[in-house]
């Protein structure tokens, strides 16, 4: 039961924190956002990224690996963090591949990065995972049991977490419905849709038509449905 609560809390926290990291990255550092606009990152509509939540659960599991057979504490930690980054990179690769093969959607694109594999993973972002793994190990992991104790003794926060999973489930169903339409369009036109580019194009088109710009519901348009928006963007490009 304790492990279940830990993983539940970590997925919740990781999804929210990951969304915040990606939001700031896209706003201030991403080369794919030269206009420096606030973009809602990720596959889902709400402020959470499940890949980060899952990755945090992976880091928790790997933190118990015994690397004492390696001589030198720093070398032990380096090997552990590289192993963590490798496992998350594998998770990232298969997650990206599932969306490409199954839904014709490319959630992120590392094609411009050196050493990338299918534009899904690359050494640069795996290095970032090493850094995040180290931050988790030193700053988060030692506090988990303390946070879990606090979590289980505060009913209000338990309700917040429960509310998160309820909203998350509804959001997932809503987004999968939208993705089914995108997949049908992509399959019809033999395309591979780059998800972030599509959201940016729809927002750009809304601004041109002087429609309200939606940060959360980025696929929403006031005058057209999604199929019409996809057709306009396809003909335009």
PDB file of C-alpha atoms in Angstrom:
ATOM      1  CA  UNK A   1       0.000   0.000   0.000  1.00  0.00           C
ATOM      2  CA  UNK A   2       2.860   2.374   0.826  1.00  0.00           C
ATOM      3  CA  UNK A   3       4.473   1.828  -2.583  1.00  0.00           C
ATOM      4  CA  UNK A   4       1.127   2.490  -4.279  1.00  0.00           C
ATOM      5  CA  UNK A   5       0.736   5.781  -2.394  1.00  0.00           C
ATOM      6  CA  UNK A   6       4.314   6.803  -3.227  1.00  0.00           C
ATOM      7  CA  UNK A   7       3.837   6.100  -6.942  1.00  0.00           C
ATOM      8  CA  UNK A   8       0.448   7.845  -6.920  1.00  0.00           C
ATOM      9  CA  UNK A   9       1.977  10.935  -5.338  1.00  0.00           C
ATOM     10  CA  UNK A  10       5.075  10.877  -7.581  1.00  0.00           C
ATOM     11  CA  UNK A  11       3.029  10.588 -10.770  1.00  0.00           C
ATOM     12  CA  UNK A  12       0.888  13.506  -9.601  1.00  0.00           C
ATOM     13  CA  UNK A  13       3.867  15.674  -8.643  1.00  0.00           C
ATOM     14  CA  UNK A  14       6.009  14.702 -11.641  1.00  0.00           C
ATOM     15  CA  UNK A  15       3.242  15.427 -14.134  1.00  0.00           C
ATOM     16  CA  UNK A  16       2.671  18.921 -12.736  1.00  0.00           C
ATOM     17  CA  UNK A  17       6.354  19.811 -12.297  1.00  0.00           C
ATOM     18  CA  UNK A  18       7.197  18.441 -15.750  1.00  0.00           C
ATOM     19  CA  UNK A  19       4.498  20.611 -17.297  1.00  0.00           C
ATOM     20  CA  UNK A  20       6.008  23.643 -15.587  1.00  0.00           C
ATOM     21  CA  UNK A  21       9.503  22.779 -16.829  1.00  0.00           C
ATOM     22  CA  UNK A  22       8.294  22.302 -20.411  1.00  0.00           C
ATOM     23  CA  UNK A  23       6.222  25.494 -20.272  1.00  0.00           C
ATOM     24  CA  UNK A  24       9.267  27.573 -19.297  1.00  0.00           C
ATOM     25  CA  UNK A  25      11.530  25.721 -21.750  1.00  0.00           C
ATOM     26  CA  UNK A  26       9.223  26.443 -24.684  1.00  0.00           C
ATOM     27  CA  UNK A  27       8.730  30.065 -23.633  1.00  0.00           C
ATOM     28  CA  UNK A  28      12.359  31.048 -23.100  1.00  0.00           C
ATOM     29  CA  UNK A  29      14.713  28.470 -24.670  1.00  0.00           C
ATOM     30  CA  UNK A  30      13.072  26.358 -27.404  1.00  0.00           C
ATOM     31  CA  UNK A  31      14.238  27.043 -30.975  1.00  0.00           C
ATOM     32  CA  UNK A  32      10.802  25.916 -32.185  1.00  0.00           C
ATOM     33  CA  UNK A  33       9.210  29.002 -30.605  1.00  0.00           C
ATOM     34  CA  UNK A  34      11.123  31.968 -32.080  1.00  0.00           C
ATOM     35  CA  UNK A  35       8.239  34.342 -31.270  1.00  0.00           C
ATOM     36  CA  UNK A  36       8.601  33.456 -27.565  1.00  0.00           C
ATOM     37  CA  UNK A  37       4.899  32.858 -26.972  1.00  0.00           C
ATOM     38  CA  UNK A  38       3.390  30.975 -24.037  1.00  0.00           C
ATOM     39  CA  UNK A  39       2.533  27.525 -25.415  1.00  0.00           C
ATOM     40  CA  UNK A  40       0.659  24.795 -23.594  1.00  0.00           C
ATOM     41  CA  UNK A  41       3.071  21.826 -23.820  1.00  0.00           C
ATOM     42  CA  UNK A  42       2.276  18.171 -24.147  1.00  0.00           C
ATOM     43  CA  UNK A  43      -0.400  15.857 -25.468  1.00  0.00           C
ATOM     44  CA  UNK A  44      -3.169  16.554 -22.956  1.00  0.00           C
ATOM     45  CA  UNK A  45      -5.153  19.738 -22.433  1.00  0.00           C
ATOM     46  CA  UNK A  46      -4.551  20.366 -18.732  1.00  0.00           C
ATOM     47  CA  UNK A  47      -1.365  21.437 -16.898  1.00  0.00           C
ATOM     48  CA  UNK A  48       0.307  18.047 -16.579  1.00  0.00           C
ATOM     49  CA  UNK A  49       2.668  15.838 -18.583  1.00  0.00           C
ATOM     50  CA  UNK A  50       2.245  12.108 -17.847  1.00  0.00           C
ATOM     51  CA  UNK A  51       5.671  11.286 -19.306  1.00  0.00           C
ATOM     52  CA  UNK A  52       7.325  13.216 -16.476  1.00  0.00           C
ATOM     53  CA  UNK A  53       5.054  11.586 -13.903  1.00  0.00           C
ATOM     54  CA  UNK A  54       5.962   8.148 -15.224  1.00  0.00           C
ATOM     55  CA  UNK A  55       9.645   9.125 -15.366  1.00  0.00           C
ATOM     56  CA  UNK A  56       9.588  10.208 -11.719  1.00  0.00           C
ATOM     57  CA  UNK A  57       8.147   6.800 -10.791  1.00  0.00           C
ATOM     58  CA  UNK A  58      10.958   5.152 -12.791  1.00  0.00           C
ATOM     59  CA  UNK A  59      13.567   7.246 -10.958  1.00  0.00           C
ATOM     60  CA  UNK A  60      12.086   6.212  -7.614  1.00  0.00           C
ATOM     61  CA  UNK A  61      12.314   2.524  -8.560  1.00  0.00           C
ATOM     62  CA  UNK A  62      15.881   2.809  -9.847  1.00  0.00           C
ATOM     63  CA  UNK A  63      17.096   4.720  -6.777  1.00  0.00           C
ATOM     64  CA  UNK A  64      17.202   1.430  -4.848  1.00  0.00           C
ATOM     65  CA  UNK A  65      19.622  -0.260  -7.270  1.00  0.00           C
ATOM     66  CA  UNK A  66      22.779  -1.414  -5.492  1.00  0.00           C
ATOM     67  CA  UNK A  67      25.887  -0.030  -7.212  1.00  0.00           C
ATOM     68  CA  UNK A  68      28.216  -0.626  -4.261  1.00  0.00           C
ATOM     69  CA  UNK A  69      30.285  -3.046  -6.369  1.00  0.00           C
ATOM     70  CA  UNK A  70      31.631   0.002  -8.216  1.00  0.00           C
ATOM     71  CA  UNK A  71      34.637   1.610  -6.536  1.00  0.00           C
ATOM     72  CA  UNK A  72      34.349   5.283  -5.681  1.00  0.00           C
ATOM     73  CA  UNK A  73      31.215   7.107  -4.531  1.00  0.00           C
ATOM     74  CA  UNK A  74      31.255   9.621  -7.381  1.00  0.00           C
ATOM     75  CA  UNK A  75      31.625   6.866  -9.960  1.00  0.00           C
ATOM     76  CA  UNK A  76      28.744   4.980  -8.331  1.00  0.00           C
ATOM     77  CA  UNK A  77      26.493   8.026  -8.579  1.00  0.00           C
ATOM     78  CA  UNK A  78      27.572   8.743 -12.165  1.00  0.00           C
ATOM     79  CA  UNK A  79      26.745   5.190 -13.265  1.00  0.00           C
ATOM     80  CA  UNK A  80      23.403   5.332 -11.418  1.00  0.00           C
ATOM     81  CA  UNK A  81      22.394   8.652 -12.989  1.00  0.00           C
ATOM     82  CA  UNK A  82      23.409   7.454 -16.456  1.00  0.00           C
ATOM     83  CA  UNK A  83      21.341   4.290 -15.930  1.00  0.00           C
ATOM     84  CA  UNK A  84      18.368   6.406 -14.836  1.00  0.00           C
ATOM     85  CA  UNK A  85      18.705   8.632 -17.895  1.00  0.00           C
ATOM     86  CA  UNK A  86      18.989   5.592 -20.166  1.00  0.00           C
ATOM     87  CA  UNK A  87      15.804   4.043 -18.769  1.00  0.00           C
ATOM     88  CA  UNK A  88      13.860   7.286 -19.130  1.00  0.00           C
ATOM     89  CA  UNK A  89      15.192   7.703 -22.668  1.00  0.00           C
ATOM     90  CA  UNK A  90      13.889   4.204 -23.468  1.00  0.00           C
ATOM     91  CA  UNK A  91      10.487   5.138 -21.997  1.00  0.00           C
ATOM     92  CA  UNK A  92      10.535   8.355 -24.035  1.00  0.00           C
ATOM     93  CA  UNK A  93      11.450   6.462 -27.212  1.00  0.00           C
ATOM     94  CA  UNK A  94       8.672   3.893 -26.950  1.00  0.00           C
ATOM     95  CA  UNK A  95       6.111   6.535 -25.932  1.00  0.00           C
ATOM     96  CA  UNK A  96       7.006   8.617 -28.968  1.00  0.00           C
ATOM     97  CA  UNK A  97       7.039   5.570 -31.244  1.00  0.00           C
ATOM     98  CA  UNK A  98       3.592   4.442 -30.087  1.00  0.00           C
ATOM     99  CA  UNK A  99       2.100   7.811 -30.998  1.00  0.00           C
ATOM    100  CA  UNK A 100       3.857   7.918 -34.366  1.00  0.00           C
ATOM    101  CA  UNK A 101       2.944   4.390 -35.407  1.00  0.00           C
ATOM    102  CA  UNK A 102      -0.475   4.184 -33.778  1.00  0.00           C
ATOM    103  CA  UNK A 103      -1.809   7.736 -34.091  1.00  0.00           C
ATOM    104  CA  UNK A 104       0.321   9.351 -36.819  1.00  0.00           C
ATOM    105  CA  UNK A 105       1.233  12.061 -34.315  1.00  0.00           C
ATOM    106  CA  UNK A 106       4.733  13.215 -33.427  1.00  0.00           C
ATOM    107  CA  UNK A 107       4.486  14.752 -29.965  1.00  0.00           C
ATOM    108  CA  UNK A 108       8.020  16.189 -30.023  1.00  0.00           C
ATOM    109  CA  UNK A 109      10.673  16.460 -32.701  1.00  0.00           C
ATOM    110  CA  UNK A 110      14.433  16.187 -32.121  1.00  0.00           C
ATOM    111  CA  UNK A 111      15.203  15.778 -35.838  1.00  0.00           C
ATOM    112  CA  UNK A 112      17.471  18.851 -35.801  1.00  0.00           C
ATOM    113  CA  UNK A 113      19.536  17.466 -32.906  1.00  0.00           C
ATOM    114  CA  UNK A 114      22.737  15.491 -33.434  1.00  0.00           C
ATOM    115  CA  UNK A 115      22.553  11.727 -33.013  1.00  0.00           C
ATOM    116  CA  UNK A 116      18.765  11.594 -32.859  1.00  0.00           C
ATOM    117  CA  UNK A 117      16.851   8.357 -33.437  1.00  0.00           C
ATOM    118  CA  UNK A 118      13.693   8.898 -35.509  1.00  0.00           C
ATOM    119  CA  UNK A 119      13.550  12.412 -34.083  1.00  0.00           C
ATOM    120  CA  UNK A 120      12.234  10.959 -30.806  1.00  0.00           C
ATOM    121  CA  UNK A 121      15.355  10.735 -28.628  1.00  0.00           C
ATOM    122  CA  UNK A 122      18.824  12.243 -28.862  1.00  0.00           C
ATOM    123  CA  UNK A 123      22.001  12.547 -26.741  1.00  0.00           C
ATOM    124  CA  UNK A 124      21.323  16.193 -25.866  1.00  0.00           C
ATOM    125  CA  UNK A 125      18.037  15.489 -24.139  1.00  0.00           C
ATOM    126  CA  UNK A 126      19.349  12.286 -22.581  1.00  0.00           C
ATOM    127  CA  UNK A 127      22.026  14.471 -20.973  1.00  0.00           C
ATOM    128  CA  UNK A 128      19.263  16.675 -19.572  1.00  0.00           C
ATOM    129  CA  UNK A 129      17.721  13.521 -18.093  1.00  0.00           C
ATOM    130  CA  UNK A 130      21.024  12.821 -16.333  1.00  0.00           C
ATOM    131  CA  UNK A 131      20.867  16.263 -14.721  1.00  0.00           C
ATOM    132  CA  UNK A 132      17.231  15.805 -13.698  1.00  0.00           C
ATOM    133  CA  UNK A 133      18.050  12.351 -12.318  1.00  0.00           C
ATOM    134  CA  UNK A 134      20.772  13.830 -10.120  1.00  0.00           C
ATOM    135  CA  UNK A 135      18.435  16.586  -8.905  1.00  0.00           C
ATOM    136  CA  UNK A 136      15.800  13.989  -8.070  1.00  0.00           C
ATOM    137  CA  UNK A 137      18.272  11.749  -6.227  1.00  0.00           C
ATOM    138  CA  UNK A 138      19.726  14.485  -4.037  1.00  0.00           C
ATOM    139  CA  UNK A 139      16.736  16.785  -3.526  1.00  0.00           C
ATOM    140  CA  UNK A 140      13.577  14.693  -3.818  1.00  0.00           C
ATOM    141  CA  UNK A 141      14.299  11.062  -2.981  1.00  0.00           C
ATOM    142  CA  UNK A 142      15.512  11.656   0.620  1.00  0.00           C
ATOM    143  CA  UNK A 143      12.252  13.501   1.379  1.00  0.00           C
ATOM    144  CA  UNK A 144       9.750  11.044  -0.117  1.00  0.00           C
ATOM    145  CA  UNK A 145       8.801   9.186   3.069  1.00  0.00           C
ATOM    146  CA  UNK A 146       8.469  12.466   4.946  1.00  0.00           C
ATOM    147  CA  UNK A 147       6.205  13.857   2.216  1.00  0.00           C
ATOM    148  CA  UNK A 148       4.212  10.624   2.110  1.00  0.00           C
ATOM    149  CA  UNK A 149       3.589  10.837   5.857  1.00  0.00           C
ATOM    150  CA  UNK A 150       2.391  14.411   5.443  1.00  0.00           C
ATOM    151  CA  UNK A 151       0.278  13.425   2.414  1.00  0.00           C
ATOM    152  CA  UNK A 152      -1.539  10.607   4.238  1.00  0.00           C
ATOM    153  CA  UNK A 153      -2.263  12.831   7.231  1.00  0.00           C
ATOM    154  CA  UNK A 154      -3.850  15.703   5.308  1.00  0.00           C
ATOM    155  CA  UNK A 155      -7.246  14.751   3.967  1.00  0.00           C
ATOM    156  CA  UNK A 156      -7.646  18.001   2.007  1.00  0.00           C
ATOM    157  CA  UNK A 157      -4.517  17.306  -0.013  1.00  0.00           C
ATOM    158  CA  UNK A 158      -5.626  13.717  -0.611  1.00  0.00           C
ATOM    159  CA  UNK A 159      -8.812  15.159  -2.123  1.00  0.00           C
ATOM    160  CA  UNK A 160      -6.714  17.440  -4.352  1.00  0.00           C
ATOM    161  CA  UNK A 161      -4.766  14.451  -5.645  1.00  0.00           C
ATOM    162  CA  UNK A 162      -8.000  12.515  -6.168  1.00  0.00           C
ATOM    163  CA  UNK A 163      -9.459  15.483  -8.047  1.00  0.00           C
ATOM    164  CA  UNK A 164      -6.320  15.572 -10.209  1.00  0.00           C
ATOM    165  CA  UNK A 165      -6.793  11.947 -11.275  1.00  0.00           C
ATOM    166  CA  UNK A 166     -10.478  12.559 -12.002  1.00  0.00           C
ATOM    167  CA  UNK A 167      -9.713  15.561 -14.217  1.00  0.00           C
ATOM    168  CA  UNK A 168      -6.818  13.673 -15.767  1.00  0.00           C
ATOM    169  CA  UNK A 169      -9.115  10.800 -16.800  1.00  0.00           C
ATOM    170  CA  UNK A 170     -11.696  13.140 -18.353  1.00  0.00           C
ATOM    171  CA  UNK A 171      -8.935  15.074 -20.118  1.00  0.00           C
ATOM    172  CA  UNK A 172      -7.444  11.862 -21.498  1.00  0.00           C
ATOM    173  CA  UNK A 173     -10.787  10.828 -23.013  1.00  0.00           C
ATOM    174  CA  UNK A 174     -11.297  14.312 -24.485  1.00  0.00           C
ATOM    175  CA  UNK A 175      -7.801  14.442 -26.000  1.00  0.00           C
ATOM    176  CA  UNK A 176      -7.999  10.916 -27.428  1.00  0.00           C
ATOM    177  CA  UNK A 177     -11.195  11.979 -29.199  1.00  0.00           C
ATOM    178  CA  UNK A 178      -9.365  14.923 -30.781  1.00  0.00           C
ATOM    179  CA  UNK A 179      -6.396  12.698 -31.628  1.00  0.00           C
ATOM    180  CA  UNK A 180      -8.688  10.262 -33.428  1.00  0.00           C
ATOM    181  CA  UNK A 181      -9.745  13.088 -35.763  1.00  0.00           C
ATOM    182  CA  UNK A 182      -6.136  14.112 -36.325  1.00  0.00           C
ATOM    183  CA  UNK A 183      -5.185  10.491 -37.000  1.00  0.00           C
ATOM    184  CA  UNK A 184      -7.998  10.104 -39.548  1.00  0.00           C
ATOM    185  CA  UNK A 185      -6.850  13.252 -41.357  1.00  0.00           C
ATOM    186  CA  UNK A 186      -3.191  12.180 -41.262  1.00  0.00           C
ATOM    187  CA  UNK A 187      -4.036   8.706 -42.550  1.00  0.00           C
ATOM    188  CA  UNK A 188      -6.162  10.123 -45.365  1.00  0.00           C
ATOM    189  CA  UNK A 189      -3.380  12.446 -46.537  1.00  0.00           C
ATOM    190  CA  UNK A 190      -0.467  10.103 -45.713  1.00  0.00           C
ATOM    191  CA  UNK A 191       0.982  12.584 -43.235  1.00  0.00           C
ATOM    192  CA  UNK A 192       2.836  12.527 -39.943  1.00  0.00           C
ATOM    193  CA  UNK A 193       1.395  15.339 -37.820  1.00  0.00           C
ATOM    194  CA  UNK A 194       3.829  17.267 -35.628  1.00  0.00           C
ATOM    195  CA  UNK A 195       1.647  17.991 -32.627  1.00  0.00           C
ATOM    196  CA  UNK A 196       3.382  21.124 -31.339  1.00  0.00           C
ATOM    197  CA  UNK A 197       3.574  22.641 -34.826  1.00  0.00           C
ATOM    198  CA  UNK A 198      -0.122  21.937 -35.358  1.00  0.00           C
ATOM    199  CA  UNK A 199      -1.080  23.714 -32.134  1.00  0.00           C
ATOM    200  CA  UNK A 200       1.089  26.692 -33.075  1.00  0.00           C
ATOM    201  CA  UNK A 201      -0.436  26.860 -36.568  1.00  0.00           C
ATOM    202  CA  UNK A 202      -3.985  26.794 -35.218  1.00  0.00           C
ATOM    203  CA  UNK A 203      -3.175  29.561 -32.739  1.00  0.00           C
ATOM    204  CA  UNK A 204      -1.540  31.597 -35.495  1.00  0.00           C
ATOM    205  CA  UNK A 205      -4.590  31.137 -37.708  1.00  0.00           C
ATOM    206  CA  UNK A 206      -6.892  32.205 -34.872  1.00  0.00           C
ATOM    207  CA  UNK A 207      -4.863  35.376 -34.413  1.00  0.00           C
ATOM    208  CA  UNK A 208      -5.044  36.145 -38.129  1.00  0.00           C
ATOM    209  CA  UNK A 209      -8.835  35.783 -38.009  1.00  0.00           C
ATOM    210  CA  UNK A 210      -8.892  37.848 -34.796  1.00  0.00           C
ATOM    211  CA  UNK A 211     -10.384  35.000 -32.869  1.00  0.00           C
ATOM    212  CA  UNK A 212      -9.737  34.492 -29.170  1.00  0.00           C
ATOM    213  CA  UNK A 213      -6.431  32.764 -28.482  1.00  0.00           C
ATOM    214  CA  UNK A 214      -6.900  29.768 -26.177  1.00  0.00           C
ATOM    215  CA  UNK A 215      -3.947  28.731 -24.019  1.00  0.00           C
ATOM    216  CA  UNK A 216      -5.565  25.579 -22.625  1.00  0.00           C
ATOM    217  CA  UNK A 217      -7.983  24.553 -25.399  1.00  0.00           C
ATOM    218  CA  UNK A 218      -5.480  25.132 -28.172  1.00  0.00           C
ATOM    219  CA  UNK A 219      -7.416  23.159 -30.770  1.00  0.00           C
ATOM    220  CA  UNK A 220     -10.557  25.195 -30.198  1.00  0.00           C
ATOM    221  CA  UNK A 221     -11.694  27.573 -32.960  1.00  0.00           C
ATOM    222  CA  UNK A 222     -14.773  29.780 -33.004  1.00  0.00           C
ATOM    223  CA  UNK A 223     -15.650  29.587 -36.698  1.00  0.00           C
ATOM    224  CA  UNK A 224     -14.269  26.253 -37.854  1.00  0.00           C
ATOM    225  CA  UNK A 225     -14.156  22.693 -36.631  1.00  0.00           C
ATOM    226  CA  UNK A 226     -10.904  20.787 -36.276  1.00  0.00           C
ATOM    227  CA  UNK A 227     -11.202  19.056 -39.659  1.00  0.00           C
ATOM    228  CA  UNK A 228     -11.558  22.410 -41.419  1.00  0.00           C
ATOM    229  CA  UNK A 229      -8.583  23.815 -39.516  1.00  0.00           C
ATOM    230  CA  UNK A 230      -6.444  20.821 -40.500  1.00  0.00           C
ATOM    231  CA  UNK A 231      -7.474  21.181 -44.139  1.00  0.00           C
ATOM    232  CA  UNK A 232      -6.637  24.903 -44.140  1.00  0.00           C
ATOM    233  CA  UNK A 233      -3.215  24.310 -42.624  1.00  0.00           C
ATOM    234  CA  UNK A 234      -2.508  21.421 -45.019  1.00  0.00           C
ATOM    235  CA  UNK A 235      -3.438  23.515 -48.087  1.00  0.00           C
ATOM    236  CA  UNK A 236      -1.532  26.499 -46.766  1.00  0.00           C
ATOM    237  CA  UNK A 237       1.708  24.580 -46.271  1.00  0.00           C
TER     238      UNK A 237
END
